[in-house]
Amino acid sequence: MKAVKNVWIGTEESWFVLYTDGSSEWNNLPKILTKLLRKSASDPTILAFSGDCYYVQFPDHSYWSVEDTELSDYFNDYEIEQVEFGSNGCESYFVKFSDGSTAWNSLPRDLHNKINGRQKSLPGVSCLTFAEYGYDSAYFIMFQNRSYSWYSDDDCFDEAMEDASNHNGIDFVRLAPDDSSIYYVKYGDGTSAWNVSDDFSRAASSTKHIKTSQIRYTQDSISKYFQDGRSVKKLVKHLKNESVSVYDIPYIECFVDENGIWWSNDNRRLWAFKEAGLEEVPVIKVDHIADGLVCDNGRFVKIRG
């Protein structure tokens, strides 16, 4: 099993999940950022993205794409500890530097006042996240003494925050810059609460990585096309040239029988994974085999048509 180490959420249902084993999954990131993440041999330590705007820091280097000259100067001249972008790219932002100082622009008014009016004798800002949409806004801010404050008009987020007392406090919080109803809360006891999307839920839930050689088919033949008309063989090609990652594709659902054998409910995807030479893939364990599927030995499958 793998566990979530960190999460970042952007606009337009974009997100990135980093696991404790070093693997990661993401959705709808800027194309250049996606390439940078795929090429890097290291995990990102800082990440922020909104529209086409992004900042990513690896242990030995950083990359960014921002239109704001002052913001670019910050990234060039200072060591960075946290970056947050608002809903309109880099028009609104928050930056925390390694010395504990901060810079920001166009934050929600209440959040601006909490930072700007804070006395120097009080603990400084540890981290924050914010959302802005129309005339409304939401935010979460944590200080260096681990105290925190938040504002939101979303009942589910409020409940998740109020439940922190039952989970040893808060580790970190992420809000989608353009929608405060989209959030991820990591509690101090390692558990979490979120409302993002179905794909994110599959990624954020604990999953198993299983060797494709251990997974059997539940049909003796498959169509050469997916239900949406896309070619199964074309997926194999994309997987081989790495233009598509296994994490870009919905996980296959697998059932484990009484003998410990794994059976796939998603035979076309399983065939594509095996043909592409993938040795191990993420799966979701389910408690049934899909209706109408018949199990034989399940080791081979034919393509119809």
PDB file of C-alpha atoms in Angstrom:
ATOM      1  CA  MET A   1       0.000   0.000   0.000  1.00  0.00           C
ATOM      2  CA  LYS A   2       1.143   3.551  -0.612  1.00  0.00           C
ATOM      3  CA  ALA A   3       0.214   6.648   1.333  1.00  0.00           C
ATOM      4  CA  VAL A   4      -0.232  10.292   0.371  1.00  0.00           C
ATOM      5  CA  LYS A   5       2.744  12.483   1.289  1.00  0.00           C
ATOM      6  CA  ASN A   6       1.595  15.787  -0.183  1.00  0.00           C
ATOM      7  CA  VAL A   7      -1.158  17.294  -2.305  1.00  0.00           C
ATOM      8  CA  TRP A   8      -1.417  20.466  -4.363  1.00  0.00           C
ATOM      9  CA  ILE A   9      -4.614  21.771  -5.963  1.00  0.00           C
ATOM     10  CA  GLY A  10      -4.957  24.342  -8.749  1.00  0.00           C
ATOM     11  CA  THR A  11      -7.691  25.841 -10.889  1.00  0.00           C
ATOM     12  CA  GLU A  12      -9.955  24.007 -13.349  1.00  0.00           C
ATOM     13  CA  GLU A  13      -9.840  20.674 -11.505  1.00  0.00           C
ATOM     14  CA  SER A  14      -6.045  20.463 -11.664  1.00  0.00           C
ATOM     15  CA  TRP A  15      -4.231  18.588  -8.908  1.00  0.00           C
ATOM     16  CA  PHE A  16      -1.030  16.761  -8.027  1.00  0.00           C
ATOM     17  CA  VAL A  17      -0.644  13.924  -5.511  1.00  0.00           C
ATOM     18  CA  LEU A  18       2.778  12.847  -4.221  1.00  0.00           C
ATOM     19  CA  TYR A  19       3.089   9.480  -2.463  1.00  0.00           C
ATOM     20  CA  THR A  20       5.501   8.333   0.214  1.00  0.00           C
ATOM     21  CA  ASP A  21       7.095   5.853  -2.204  1.00  0.00           C
ATOM     22  CA  GLY A  22       8.098   8.700  -4.552  1.00  0.00           C
ATOM     23  CA  SER A  23       5.433   8.022  -7.180  1.00  0.00           C
ATOM     24  CA  SER A  24       2.893  10.666  -8.136  1.00  0.00           C
ATOM     25  CA  GLU A  25      -0.315  11.308 -10.043  1.00  0.00           C
ATOM     26  CA  TRP A  26      -1.818  14.469 -11.480  1.00  0.00           C
ATOM     27  CA  ASN A  27      -4.601  15.932 -13.572  1.00  0.00           C
ATOM     28  CA  ASN A  28      -4.922  18.886 -15.966  1.00  0.00           C
ATOM     29  CA  LEU A  29      -1.565  20.492 -15.171  1.00  0.00           C
ATOM     30  CA  PRO A  30       0.067  23.010 -17.571  1.00  0.00           C
ATOM     31  CA  LYS A  31       1.767  21.055 -20.363  1.00  0.00           C
ATOM     32  CA  ILE A  32       5.263  22.375 -19.688  1.00  0.00           C
ATOM     33  CA  LEU A  33       4.903  21.665 -15.978  1.00  0.00           C
ATOM     34  CA  THR A  34       3.828  18.115 -16.792  1.00  0.00           C
ATOM     35  CA  LYS A  35       6.992  17.624 -18.869  1.00  0.00           C
ATOM     36  CA  LEU A  36       9.177  18.986 -16.087  1.00  0.00           C
ATOM     37  CA  LEU A  37       7.616  16.640 -13.543  1.00  0.00           C
ATOM     38  CA  ARG A  38       8.040  13.630 -15.818  1.00  0.00           C
ATOM     39  CA  LYS A  39      11.680  14.400 -16.609  1.00  0.00           C
ATOM     40  CA  SER A  40      12.798  15.104 -13.057  1.00  0.00           C
ATOM     41  CA  ALA A  41      14.387  12.311 -11.081  1.00  0.00           C
ATOM     42  CA  SER A  42      13.461  14.101  -7.831  1.00  0.00           C
ATOM     43  CA  ASP A  43      10.150  14.800  -6.112  1.00  0.00           C
ATOM     44  CA  PRO A  44       8.897  18.400  -6.087  1.00  0.00           C
ATOM     45  CA  THR A  45       9.293  20.139  -2.740  1.00  0.00           C
ATOM     46  CA  ILE A  46       7.210  23.204  -3.635  1.00  0.00           C
ATOM     47  CA  LEU A  47       4.466  23.355  -6.243  1.00  0.00           C
ATOM     48  CA  ALA A  48       1.856  25.906  -7.301  1.00  0.00           C
ATOM     49  CA  PHE A  49      -0.237  26.161 -10.470  1.00  0.00           C
ATOM     50  CA  SER A  50      -3.139  28.248 -11.718  1.00  0.00           C
ATOM     51  CA  GLY A  51      -4.116  28.311 -15.381  1.00  0.00           C
ATOM     52  CA  ASP A  52      -0.880  28.434 -17.393  1.00  0.00           C
ATOM     53  CA  CYS A  53       1.011  29.927 -14.453  1.00  0.00           C
ATOM     54  CA  TYR A  54       3.201  27.601 -12.369  1.00  0.00           C
ATOM     55  CA  TYR A  55       6.118  27.353  -9.964  1.00  0.00           C
ATOM     56  CA  VAL A  56       7.902  24.103  -9.167  1.00  0.00           C
ATOM     57  CA  GLN A  57      10.922  23.559  -6.952  1.00  0.00           C
ATOM     58  CA  PHE A  58      12.997  20.385  -6.862  1.00  0.00           C
ATOM     59  CA  PRO A  59      15.829  19.786  -4.367  1.00  0.00           C
ATOM     60  CA  ASP A  60      18.441  21.233  -6.730  1.00  0.00           C
ATOM     61  CA  HIS A  61      16.596  23.597  -9.082  1.00  0.00           C
ATOM     62  CA  SER A  62      13.392  25.542  -9.709  1.00  0.00           C
ATOM     63  CA  TYR A  63      11.241  26.418 -12.743  1.00  0.00           C
ATOM     64  CA  TRP A  64       8.412  28.861 -13.184  1.00  0.00           C
ATOM     65  CA  SER A  65       6.199  30.573 -15.706  1.00  0.00           C
ATOM     66  CA  VAL A  66       4.758  33.863 -14.480  1.00  0.00           C
ATOM     67  CA  GLU A  67       3.970  37.163 -16.187  1.00  0.00           C
ATOM     68  CA  ASP A  68       4.514  39.324 -13.104  1.00  0.00           C
ATOM     69  CA  THR A  69       8.039  40.835 -13.199  1.00  0.00           C
ATOM     70  CA  GLU A  70       8.214  41.441  -9.440  1.00  0.00           C
ATOM     71  CA  LEU A  71       7.185  37.850  -8.743  1.00  0.00           C
ATOM     72  CA  SER A  72       9.801  36.545 -11.179  1.00  0.00           C
ATOM     73  CA  ASP A  73      12.434  38.651  -9.398  1.00  0.00           C
ATOM     74  CA  TYR A  74      11.461  37.020  -6.093  1.00  0.00           C
ATOM     75  CA  PHE A  75      11.984  33.579  -7.616  1.00  0.00           C
ATOM     76  CA  ASN A  76      15.331  34.616  -9.101  1.00  0.00           C
ATOM     77  CA  ASP A  77      16.773  36.404  -6.089  1.00  0.00           C
ATOM     78  CA  TYR A  78      15.499  34.602  -2.981  1.00  0.00           C
ATOM     79  CA  GLU A  79      15.235  31.140  -1.474  1.00  0.00           C
ATOM     80  CA  ILE A  80      11.562  30.150  -1.525  1.00  0.00           C
ATOM     81  CA  GLU A  81       9.652  28.137   1.075  1.00  0.00           C
ATOM     82  CA  GLN A  82       6.057  28.383  -0.177  1.00  0.00           C
ATOM     83  CA  VAL A  83       4.165  29.732  -3.202  1.00  0.00           C
ATOM     84  CA  GLU A  84       0.403  30.118  -3.640  1.00  0.00           C
ATOM     85  CA  PHE A  85      -1.406  31.505  -6.695  1.00  0.00           C
ATOM     86  CA  GLY A  86      -4.939  32.873  -6.907  1.00  0.00           C
ATOM     87  CA  SER A  87      -7.676  32.071  -9.376  1.00  0.00           C
ATOM     88  CA  ASN A  88      -6.344  34.387 -12.124  1.00  0.00           C
ATOM     89  CA  GLY A  89      -2.875  32.979 -12.564  1.00  0.00           C
ATOM     90  CA  CYS A  90      -0.244  35.102 -10.841  1.00  0.00           C
ATOM     91  CA  GLU A  91      -2.357  38.261 -10.492  1.00  0.00           C
ATOM     92  CA  SER A  92      -2.806  37.320  -6.847  1.00  0.00           C
ATOM     93  CA  TYR A  93      -0.139  35.399  -4.961  1.00  0.00           C
ATOM     94  CA  PHE A  94       1.561  34.670  -1.665  1.00  0.00           C
ATOM     95  CA  VAL A  95       5.265  33.884  -1.318  1.00  0.00           C
ATOM     96  CA  LYS A  96       7.102  32.859   1.841  1.00  0.00           C
ATOM     97  CA  PHE A  97      10.881  33.105   1.832  1.00  0.00           C
ATOM     98  CA  SER A  98      13.294  30.837   3.686  1.00  0.00           C
ATOM     99  CA  ASP A  99      14.060  33.553   6.243  1.00  0.00           C
ATOM    100  CA  GLY A 100      10.382  33.628   7.260  1.00  0.00           C
ATOM    101  CA  SER A 101       9.534  36.908   5.516  1.00  0.00           C
ATOM    102  CA  THR A 102       6.613  37.060   3.092  1.00  0.00           C
ATOM    103  CA  ALA A 103       5.329  38.912   0.043  1.00  0.00           C
ATOM    104  CA  TRP A 104       1.834  38.948  -1.416  1.00  0.00           C
ATOM    105  CA  ASN A 105      -0.509  40.690  -3.786  1.00  0.00           C
ATOM    106  CA  SER A 106      -4.312  40.910  -4.028  1.00  0.00           C
ATOM    107  CA  LEU A 107      -5.083  38.448  -1.253  1.00  0.00           C
ATOM    108  CA  PRO A 108      -8.629  38.264   0.155  1.00  0.00           C
ATOM    109  CA  ARG A 109      -9.090  41.314   2.388  1.00  0.00           C
ATOM    110  CA  ASP A 110      -9.496  39.429   5.680  1.00  0.00           C
ATOM    111  CA  LEU A 111      -6.407  37.341   4.969  1.00  0.00           C
ATOM    112  CA  HIS A 112      -4.416  40.423   3.989  1.00  0.00           C
ATOM    113  CA  ASN A 113      -5.366  42.081   7.269  1.00  0.00           C
ATOM    114  CA  LYS A 114      -4.371  39.031   9.312  1.00  0.00           C
ATOM    115  CA  ILE A 115      -0.877  39.097   7.816  1.00  0.00           C
ATOM    116  CA  ASN A 116      -0.358  42.826   7.476  1.00  0.00           C
ATOM    117  CA  GLY A 117      -1.593  43.720  10.964  1.00  0.00           C
ATOM    118  CA  ARG A 118       0.241  40.952  12.786  1.00  0.00           C
ATOM    119  CA  GLN A 119       2.563  42.216  15.513  1.00  0.00           C
ATOM    120  CA  LYS A 120       6.221  41.254  15.232  1.00  0.00           C
ATOM    121  CA  SER A 121       6.121  39.791  18.734  1.00  0.00           C
ATOM    122  CA  LEU A 122       3.597  37.154  17.591  1.00  0.00           C
ATOM    123  CA  PRO A 123       4.501  33.931  15.770  1.00  0.00           C
ATOM    124  CA  GLY A 124       4.947  34.445  12.036  1.00  0.00           C
ATOM    125  CA  VAL A 125       3.107  32.769   9.192  1.00  0.00           C
ATOM    126  CA  SER A 126       3.923  29.097   8.715  1.00  0.00           C
ATOM    127  CA  CYS A 127       1.754  28.442   5.647  1.00  0.00           C
ATOM    128  CA  LEU A 128      -1.496  29.487   4.035  1.00  0.00           C
ATOM    129  CA  THR A 129      -3.863  28.728   1.172  1.00  0.00           C
ATOM    130  CA  PHE A 130      -6.677  30.782  -0.291  1.00  0.00           C
ATOM    131  CA  ALA A 131      -9.531  30.779  -2.784  1.00  0.00           C
ATOM    132  CA  GLU A 132     -11.166  33.705  -4.536  1.00  0.00           C
ATOM    133  CA  TYR A 133     -14.262  33.595  -6.702  1.00  0.00           C
ATOM    134  CA  GLY A 134     -16.330  36.623  -7.651  1.00  0.00           C
ATOM    135  CA  TYR A 135     -16.875  38.748  -4.563  1.00  0.00           C
ATOM    136  CA  ASP A 136     -16.378  35.786  -2.226  1.00  0.00           C
ATOM    137  CA  SER A 137     -13.220  34.280  -0.794  1.00  0.00           C
ATOM    138  CA  ALA A 138     -11.936  31.633   1.589  1.00  0.00           C
ATOM    139  CA  TYR A 139      -8.625  30.966   3.271  1.00  0.00           C
ATOM    140  CA  PHE A 140      -6.652  28.907   5.767  1.00  0.00           C
ATOM    141  CA  ILE A 141      -3.609  30.285   7.585  1.00  0.00           C
ATOM    142  CA  MET A 142      -1.323  28.536  10.058  1.00  0.00           C
ATOM    143  CA  PHE A 143       1.233  30.297  12.259  1.00  0.00           C
ATOM    144  CA  GLN A 144       4.602  29.061  13.489  1.00  0.00           C
ATOM    145  CA  ASN A 145       3.168  27.997  16.855  1.00  0.00           C
ATOM    146  CA  ARG A 146       0.758  25.657  14.953  1.00  0.00           C
ATOM    147  CA  SER A 147      -2.282  27.797  15.752  1.00  0.00           C
ATOM    148  CA  TYR A 148      -4.475  28.441  12.743  1.00  0.00           C
ATOM    149  CA  SER A 149      -7.496  30.299  11.450  1.00  0.00           C
ATOM    150  CA  TRP A 150      -9.797  29.875   8.474  1.00  0.00           C
ATOM    151  CA  TYR A 151     -12.798  31.340   6.754  1.00  0.00           C
ATOM    152  CA  SER A 152     -15.156  29.661   4.267  1.00  0.00           C
ATOM    153  CA  ASP A 153     -18.826  29.663   3.365  1.00  0.00           C
ATOM    154  CA  ASP A 154     -18.637  25.951   2.473  1.00  0.00           C
ATOM    155  CA  ASP A 155     -20.260  23.795   5.164  1.00  0.00           C
ATOM    156  CA  CYS A 156     -18.330  20.648   4.274  1.00  0.00           C
ATOM    157  CA  PHE A 157     -14.970  22.417   4.550  1.00  0.00           C
ATOM    158  CA  ASP A 158     -16.032  23.941   7.871  1.00  0.00           C
ATOM    159  CA  GLU A 159     -16.960  20.481   9.176  1.00  0.00           C
ATOM    160  CA  ALA A 160     -13.614  19.072   8.049  1.00  0.00           C
ATOM    161  CA  MET A 161     -11.796  21.849   9.867  1.00  0.00           C
ATOM    162  CA  GLU A 162     -13.861  21.533  13.026  1.00  0.00           C
ATOM    163  CA  ASP A 163     -13.138  17.799  13.064  1.00  0.00           C
ATOM    164  CA  ALA A 164      -9.398  18.490  13.380  1.00  0.00           C
ATOM    165  CA  SER A 165      -9.634  18.340  17.185  1.00  0.00           C
ATOM    166  CA  ASN A 166     -10.442  14.631  16.840  1.00  0.00           C
ATOM    167  CA  HIS A 167      -7.378  14.005  14.645  1.00  0.00           C
ATOM    168  CA  ASN A 168      -4.474  15.614  16.482  1.00  0.00           C
ATOM    169  CA  GLY A 169      -4.819  18.951  14.709  1.00  0.00           C
ATOM    170  CA  ILE A 170      -3.893  20.013  11.174  1.00  0.00           C
ATOM    171  CA  ASP A 171      -0.825  19.067   9.154  1.00  0.00           C
ATOM    172  CA  PHE A 172      -1.690  21.086   6.039  1.00  0.00           C
ATOM    173  CA  VAL A 173      -4.663  22.346   3.996  1.00  0.00           C
ATOM    174  CA  ARG A 174      -5.090  22.960   0.262  1.00  0.00           C
ATOM    175  CA  LEU A 175      -7.873  24.991  -1.357  1.00  0.00           C
ATOM    176  CA  ALA A 176      -8.602  25.229  -5.080  1.00  0.00           C
ATOM    177  CA  PRO A 177      -7.855  28.877  -5.940  1.00  0.00           C
ATOM    178  CA  ASP A 178     -11.110  29.208  -7.893  1.00  0.00           C
ATOM    179  CA  ASP A 179     -13.509  27.202  -5.691  1.00  0.00           C
ATOM    180  CA  SER A 180     -13.495  26.918  -1.886  1.00  0.00           C
ATOM    181  CA  SER A 181     -15.733  23.834  -2.026  1.00  0.00           C
ATOM    182  CA  ILE A 182     -12.711  21.968  -3.440  1.00  0.00           C
ATOM    183  CA  TYR A 183     -10.277  21.206  -0.640  1.00  0.00           C
ATOM    184  CA  TYR A 184      -7.888  18.704   0.913  1.00  0.00           C
ATOM    185  CA  VAL A 185      -7.196  18.579   4.669  1.00  0.00           C
ATOM    186  CA  LYS A 186      -4.346  16.469   6.065  1.00  0.00           C
ATOM    187  CA  TYR A 187      -4.728  15.907   9.807  1.00  0.00           C
ATOM    188  CA  GLY A 188      -1.983  15.514  12.371  1.00  0.00           C
ATOM    189  CA  ASP A 189      -2.749  11.809  12.866  1.00  0.00           C
ATOM    190  CA  GLY A 190      -2.138  11.073   9.176  1.00  0.00           C
ATOM    191  CA  THR A 191      -5.794  10.812   8.154  1.00  0.00           C
ATOM    192  CA  SER A 192      -7.370  13.228   5.697  1.00  0.00           C
ATOM    193  CA  ALA A 193     -10.601  14.673   4.360  1.00  0.00           C
ATOM    194  CA  TRP A 194     -11.263  16.080   0.919  1.00  0.00           C
ATOM    195  CA  ASN A 195     -13.737  17.096  -1.724  1.00  0.00           C
ATOM    196  CA  VAL A 196     -12.099  17.296  -5.140  1.00  0.00           C
ATOM    197  CA  SER A 197     -13.219  14.873  -7.873  1.00  0.00           C
ATOM    198  CA  ASP A 198     -13.769  11.171  -8.452  1.00  0.00           C
ATOM    199  CA  ASP A 199     -10.382  10.838 -10.150  1.00  0.00           C
ATOM    200  CA  PHE A 200      -8.698  12.582  -7.246  1.00  0.00           C
ATOM    201  CA  SER A 201     -10.484  10.294  -4.783  1.00  0.00           C
ATOM    202  CA  ARG A 202      -9.064   7.269  -6.586  1.00  0.00           C
ATOM    203  CA  ALA A 203      -5.604   8.830  -6.414  1.00  0.00           C
ATOM    204  CA  ALA A 204      -5.851   9.975  -2.790  1.00  0.00           C
ATOM    205  CA  SER A 205      -7.288   6.705  -1.519  1.00  0.00           C
ATOM    206  CA  SER A 206      -4.794   4.021  -0.600  1.00  0.00           C
ATOM    207  CA  THR A 207      -4.267   1.774  -3.629  1.00  0.00           C
ATOM    208  CA  LYS A 208      -2.255  -1.325  -4.398  1.00  0.00           C
ATOM    209  CA  HIS A 209       0.374  -1.646  -7.092  1.00  0.00           C
ATOM    210  CA  ILE A 210       0.181  -5.140  -8.569  1.00  0.00           C
ATOM    211  CA  LYS A 211       2.388  -6.868 -11.130  1.00  0.00           C
ATOM    212  CA  THR A 212       0.485  -7.207 -14.408  1.00  0.00           C
ATOM    213  CA  SER A 213       1.665 -10.821 -14.632  1.00  0.00           C
ATOM    214  CA  GLN A 214      -0.392 -11.561 -11.506  1.00  0.00           C
ATOM    215  CA  ILE A 215      -3.659 -10.142 -12.895  1.00  0.00           C
ATOM    216  CA  ARG A 216      -5.917 -12.339 -14.993  1.00  0.00           C
ATOM    217  CA  TYR A 217      -8.558 -11.509 -17.582  1.00  0.00           C
ATOM    218  CA  THR A 218     -12.231 -12.144 -16.927  1.00  0.00           C
ATOM    219  CA  GLN A 219     -13.111 -12.484 -20.619  1.00  0.00           C
ATOM    220  CA  ASP A 220     -11.678 -14.633 -23.389  1.00  0.00           C
ATOM    221  CA  SER A 221     -11.864 -11.803 -25.952  1.00  0.00           C
ATOM    222  CA  ILE A 222     -11.967  -8.002 -26.051  1.00  0.00           C
ATOM    223  CA  SER A 223     -12.938  -5.343 -28.571  1.00  0.00           C
ATOM    224  CA  LYS A 224     -10.107  -3.416 -30.223  1.00  0.00           C
ATOM    225  CA  TYR A 225     -11.879  -0.186 -29.262  1.00  0.00           C
ATOM    226  CA  PHE A 226     -12.839   1.354 -25.953  1.00  0.00           C
ATOM    227  CA  GLN A 227     -16.454   2.369 -25.377  1.00  0.00           C
ATOM    228  CA  ASP A 228     -15.687   5.943 -26.457  1.00  0.00           C
ATOM    229  CA  GLY A 229     -14.275   4.718 -29.782  1.00  0.00           C
ATOM    230  CA  ARG A 230     -10.590   5.154 -29.008  1.00  0.00           C
ATOM    231  CA  SER A 231      -8.194   2.458 -30.176  1.00  0.00           C
ATOM    232  CA  VAL A 232      -6.817   0.064 -27.584  1.00  0.00           C
ATOM    233  CA  LYS A 233      -3.680  -0.452 -29.681  1.00  0.00           C
ATOM    234  CA  LYS A 234      -3.142   3.302 -29.889  1.00  0.00           C
ATOM    235  CA  LEU A 235      -3.130   3.429 -26.090  1.00  0.00           C
ATOM    236  CA  VAL A 236      -0.386   0.799 -26.129  1.00  0.00           C
ATOM    237  CA  LYS A 237       1.648   3.043 -28.449  1.00  0.00           C
ATOM    238  CA  HIS A 238       1.176   6.074 -26.186  1.00  0.00           C
ATOM    239  CA  LEU A 239       2.169   4.073 -23.110  1.00  0.00           C
ATOM    240  CA  LYS A 240       5.311   2.807 -24.831  1.00  0.00           C
ATOM    241  CA  ASN A 241       6.486   6.264 -25.925  1.00  0.00           C
ATOM    242  CA  GLU A 242       5.470   7.695 -22.520  1.00  0.00           C
ATOM    243  CA  SER A 243       3.186  10.351 -24.013  1.00  0.00           C
ATOM    244  CA  VAL A 244       0.572   8.829 -21.691  1.00  0.00           C
ATOM    245  CA  SER A 245       1.260   7.639 -18.150  1.00  0.00           C
ATOM    246  CA  VAL A 246      -0.545   4.799 -16.401  1.00  0.00           C
ATOM    247  CA  TYR A 247      -1.632   7.470 -13.909  1.00  0.00           C
ATOM    248  CA  ASP A 248      -3.412   9.384 -16.682  1.00  0.00           C
ATOM    249  CA  ILE A 249      -5.773   6.429 -17.091  1.00  0.00           C
ATOM    250  CA  PRO A 250      -8.561   5.317 -14.727  1.00  0.00           C
ATOM    251  CA  TYR A 251      -7.312   2.512 -12.490  1.00  0.00           C
ATOM    252  CA  ILE A 252      -8.410  -1.000 -13.297  1.00  0.00           C
ATOM    253  CA  GLU A 253     -10.699  -2.639 -10.764  1.00  0.00           C
ATOM    254  CA  CYS A 254      -9.621  -6.054  -9.522  1.00  0.00           C
ATOM    255  CA  PHE A 255     -11.285  -8.798  -7.524  1.00  0.00           C
ATOM    256  CA  VAL A 256      -9.272 -11.233  -5.396  1.00  0.00           C
ATOM    257  CA  ASP A 257     -10.761 -14.729  -5.147  1.00  0.00           C
ATOM    258  CA  GLU A 258     -10.459 -17.218  -2.288  1.00  0.00           C
ATOM    259  CA  ASN A 259      -7.207 -18.545  -3.775  1.00  0.00           C
ATOM    260  CA  GLY A 260      -5.602 -15.122  -3.791  1.00  0.00           C
ATOM    261  CA  ILE A 261      -5.806 -14.720  -7.569  1.00  0.00           C
ATOM    262  CA  TRP A 262      -6.378 -11.212  -8.947  1.00  0.00           C
ATOM    263  CA  TRP A 263      -9.071 -10.851 -11.651  1.00  0.00           C
ATOM    264  CA  SER A 264      -9.552  -7.654 -13.671  1.00  0.00           C
ATOM    265  CA  ASN A 265     -12.921  -6.076 -14.409  1.00  0.00           C
ATOM    266  CA  ASP A 266     -11.223  -3.867 -17.032  1.00  0.00           C
ATOM    267  CA  ASN A 267      -9.812  -6.247 -19.594  1.00  0.00           C
ATOM    268  CA  ARG A 268      -8.980  -3.839 -22.428  1.00  0.00           C
ATOM    269  CA  ARG A 269      -6.901  -1.629 -20.163  1.00  0.00           C
ATOM    270  CA  LEU A 270      -5.184  -4.668 -18.660  1.00  0.00           C
ATOM    271  CA  TRP A 271      -4.285  -5.937 -22.152  1.00  0.00           C
ATOM    272  CA  ALA A 272      -2.905  -2.506 -23.098  1.00  0.00           C
ATOM    273  CA  PHE A 273      -0.784  -2.390 -19.938  1.00  0.00           C
ATOM    274  CA  LYS A 274       0.637  -5.860 -20.604  1.00  0.00           C
ATOM    275  CA  GLU A 275       1.291  -5.157 -24.301  1.00  0.00           C
ATOM    276  CA  ALA A 276       3.077  -1.921 -23.388  1.00  0.00           C
ATOM    277  CA  GLY A 277       5.399  -3.861 -21.106  1.00  0.00           C
ATOM    278  CA  LEU A 278       4.274  -2.305 -17.828  1.00  0.00           C
ATOM    279  CA  GLU A 279       5.415  -4.602 -15.055  1.00  0.00           C
ATOM    280  CA  GLU A 280       3.315  -3.035 -12.279  1.00  0.00           C
ATOM    281  CA  VAL A 281       0.149  -0.905 -12.276  1.00  0.00           C
ATOM    282  CA  PRO A 282      -2.108   0.708  -9.658  1.00  0.00           C
ATOM    283  CA  VAL A 283      -5.384  -1.119  -9.071  1.00  0.00           C
ATOM    284  CA  ILE A 284      -8.514  -0.628  -7.021  1.00  0.00           C
ATOM    285  CA  LYS A 285      -9.548  -3.710  -5.091  1.00  0.00           C
ATOM    286  CA  VAL A 286     -13.286  -4.450  -5.334  1.00  0.00           C
ATOM    287  CA  ASP A 287     -15.429  -7.182  -3.799  1.00  0.00           C
ATOM    288  CA  HIS A 288     -17.064  -8.559  -6.945  1.00  0.00           C
ATOM    289  CA  ILE A 289     -16.507  -9.475 -10.577  1.00  0.00           C
ATOM    290  CA  ALA A 290     -18.541  -7.354 -12.995  1.00  0.00           C
ATOM    291  CA  ASP A 291     -21.851  -8.887 -14.038  1.00  0.00           C
ATOM    292  CA  GLY A 292     -21.758 -11.008 -17.172  1.00  0.00           C
ATOM    293  CA  LEU A 293     -18.030 -11.679 -17.115  1.00  0.00           C
ATOM    294  CA  VAL A 294     -16.929 -15.307 -17.171  1.00  0.00           C
ATOM    295  CA  CYS A 295     -13.657 -16.505 -15.644  1.00  0.00           C
ATOM    296  CA  ASP A 296     -11.602 -19.166 -17.435  1.00  0.00           C
ATOM    297  CA  ASN A 297      -7.897 -19.461 -16.709  1.00  0.00           C
ATOM    298  CA  GLY A 298      -7.666 -15.772 -17.545  1.00  0.00           C
ATOM    299  CA  ARG A 299      -4.071 -15.806 -18.743  1.00  0.00           C
ATOM    300  CA  PHE A 300      -4.727 -14.880 -22.370  1.00  0.00           C
ATOM    301  CA  VAL A 301      -7.253 -12.831 -24.306  1.00  0.00           C
ATOM    302  CA  LYS A 302      -8.050 -12.416 -28.010  1.00  0.00           C
ATOM    303  CA  ILE A 303      -8.844  -9.133 -29.764  1.00  0.00           C
ATOM    304  CA  ARG A 304     -12.065  -9.175 -31.792  1.00  0.00           C
ATOM    305  CA  GLY A 305     -12.336  -7.546 -35.189  1.00  0.00           C
TER     306      GLY A 305
END
